[in-house]
Amino acid sequence: MYDRESHYIGGRWVRAAKSDRLVVHNPADEAVLGHVPAGTPDEAALAVAAAVRAFDDWASRSVAERSEVIRRFTACLKGRAALLAKTITEEVGSPASFSARVQVGLPLLTFDSQPTHASEIVWHQRVGHSMVLREAAGVVVAITPWNYPLHQIAAKIAPALMVGCTVILKPSELAPFNAYLLAEAADEAELPDGVLNVVFGTGAGVGSSLVAHPDVDVVSFTGSNETGRIVSELASRSVKQVHLELGGKSPNVVLDDADLEQCVAEGVARSMVNSGQTCTSLSRLLVPKRLLSQAEEIAASAVANHPLVDPSAEVEGIRPTVYSDKLAHLPTTFALGPLVSANQRERVVDFIRRGVHDGARLVAGGPQRPSGFDQGYYVLPTIFSNTTPDMSIVREEIFGPVLCLQAYDGSDDSAVTMANETPYGLAAAVRSKDPERALAVARRIRAGQVEINQARFNPFAPFGGFKQSGHGRELGTWGLEAFLQTKSIQLPPSGS
Ligand code: NAD
């Protein structure tokens, strides 16, 4: 049981004022995992004041000095890697090896890479008689979701700290314990007081106070579109810089020359990563109409590649989706844990029921509770066919293990039209035997990242959305740019 009673503010653990605690459950067995403070607006204000106090000193340090602190912080995180992975498995339900390699491996890579990215920024340059400077944008509020909790925290706070911003982190109330460990690592690494503050609580209780606070300069938010709109409106009242990383309904386009067997099996896998709770989940598989029934058969059998498991006792030999520098291909066989919460399960099951009601055909799965899983927030991997573009399962982000097959008339033009037929624009994929043809289609898709034929995720390339998937970019040097301001100093003629 994790029982936490404090926020991390101004370099020390500050006992929460309210005796109320938020309860966190283990999604695999529904047992109470622990409690965290339900932060208050006063505690939000305390954290902002600490970040404001710390800003001048931190921002004025050299890149080399800040790099040294980031390296110490990274080392302290690495020392907790196994515990972080175990904690994320317990709070999110990700299978153990997925937690170790992706949920923890990826954020460590992000932290590790900051000094290199900082060395790529042009911190000052001359433009005629002007000196152009890049400076830390100020006090940053980072608000993060639960699905890749440490990765989303790292993608914001590592670059923000690197460039000299001070930060208040408000992690998801569904998966807060990894952020606790992160604060412990910051404390052990002796980050200067107030440079990183972590406040626990709900969006309404503490998140909105942070976003609205007049002393905050930047709000970096990852989460749902609904909350993103609220955050954006609140922040606009004091004209803050806002970055939004929101949802997706990403198309996986199989062109008519692709290897159908391979592409459909991979397509099923790409929709099931982290039990479908991935913002870039390729949740729409577009196949030429004449190949639809073949695709249905392949998809129905590929579901067997994704058994449900108790995430802490993952079956040996079933590989999770992994991130590693050496990974050439996405495995098509990996296990699925439960969804994160009872609400999330209810929401996903409701979508499945609506899909059936609207006339889509179940190729695999369904709304029923998986046999052998009487407890836990498990949902069967589910595949729909006979879908139409107006169905809610096709239009809306489900955020669960649900894949929709969509049939296009076979031409590349109609594939592109269908791929772009969504208010979202976060990710996409194109599969073809002809890489030039795939690239031509990829260029026409309105999305922030498009992968061609099993190309793997690049944690140093810019990440973010087109259209209603948000704005701003994270990761790589683009991640640092998001937390910089630009200043021009006009210099007088020499001798004046
Ligand atoms: P959510 O919007 O419910 O919550 C996200 C965070 O916002 C939480 O920390 C929450 O406490 C906080 N919050 C809620 N109301 C708030 C308010 N009024 N003011 C300030 N903060 C508030 O999202 P979630 O359920 O945690 O995450 C799932 C969503 O996140 C999905 O839609 C998914 O697509 C999206 N997501 C996007 C990306 C991306 O990079 N584009 C990555 C991961 C997840």
XYZ file of C-alpha atoms and ligand atoms in Angstrom, residues 143-148 152 170-174 201-204 206-209 211 221-228 230-231 234 244-248 278-280 344 347 397 399 426 463-465 469 474, ligand 1:
94
model
C -0.393 18.589 -16.483
C -0.205 14.962 -17.479
C -2.442 11.898 -18.048
C -2.115 8.318 -16.837
C -1.545 6.167 -19.936
C 2.234 6.642 -20.290
C 4.465 12.274 -20.568
C 0.376 18.001 -11.596
C 0.350 14.289 -12.490
C -2.763 12.251 -13.180
C -4.707 11.326 -10.084
C -5.141 7.803 -11.533
C -4.832 16.193 -6.777
C -7.630 16.388 -9.287
C -7.995 18.715 -12.254
C -10.826 20.614 -10.611
C -5.705 21.838 -8.091
C -5.112 21.665 -11.873
C -7.358 24.575 -12.830
C -5.853 26.806 -10.087
C -3.524 26.858 -15.076
C -1.007 19.868 -21.145
C -1.475 16.292 -22.300
C -4.882 14.703 -21.973
C -8.336 14.558 -23.464
C -9.746 17.107 -25.922
C -12.502 17.992 -23.505
C -10.041 18.984 -20.755
C -7.677 20.539 -23.291
C -11.050 23.954 -20.657
C -7.319 24.365 -19.972
C -8.528 29.210 -18.589
C -1.803 20.876 -26.063
C -1.173 17.190 -26.749
C -4.639 15.717 -27.170
C -6.384 12.671 -28.584
C -6.364 10.845 -31.888
C -2.219 5.019 -26.540
C -2.915 8.423 -28.060
C -1.219 7.352 -31.314
C -12.455 3.690 -18.549
C -16.622 3.955 -21.405
C -11.379 8.242 -29.697
C -8.948 4.647 -25.872
C -2.052 12.922 -34.354
C 5.847 14.684 -31.645
C 2.491 16.463 -31.723
C -0.785 16.900 -33.516
C -5.050 16.694 -31.763
C 7.465 17.591 -27.821
P -7.886 13.960 -18.866
O -8.088 15.096 -19.784
O -9.036 13.427 -18.134
O -6.814 14.368 -17.730
C -5.523 14.787 -18.048
C -4.976 15.608 -16.899
O -5.710 16.824 -16.807
C -5.090 14.953 -15.527
O -3.930 15.221 -14.777
C -6.282 15.656 -14.917
O -6.280 15.684 -13.498
C -6.112 17.058 -15.471
N -7.316 17.888 -15.485
C -8.606 17.490 -15.582
N -9.429 18.578 -15.549
C -8.634 19.666 -15.451
C -8.887 21.070 -15.365
N -10.118 21.569 -15.388
N -7.832 21.910 -15.254
C -6.574 21.423 -15.241
N -6.275 20.104 -15.294
C -7.294 19.233 -15.415
O -7.155 12.835 -19.725
P -6.755 11.366 -19.264
O -7.989 10.543 -19.161
O -5.850 11.430 -18.080
O -5.876 10.876 -20.514
C -6.430 10.308 -21.654
C -6.460 11.302 -22.794
O -5.151 11.827 -23.016
C -6.844 10.683 -24.111
O -7.766 11.512 -24.782
C -5.541 10.629 -24.905
O -5.657 10.645 -26.276
C -4.848 11.832 -24.401
N -3.402 11.705 -24.613
C -2.782 12.469 -25.569
C -1.420 12.318 -25.819
C -0.703 13.143 -26.842
O 0.508 13.260 -26.728
N -1.359 13.724 -27.818
C -0.694 11.413 -25.077
C -1.354 10.641 -24.129
C -2.708 10.806 -23.885
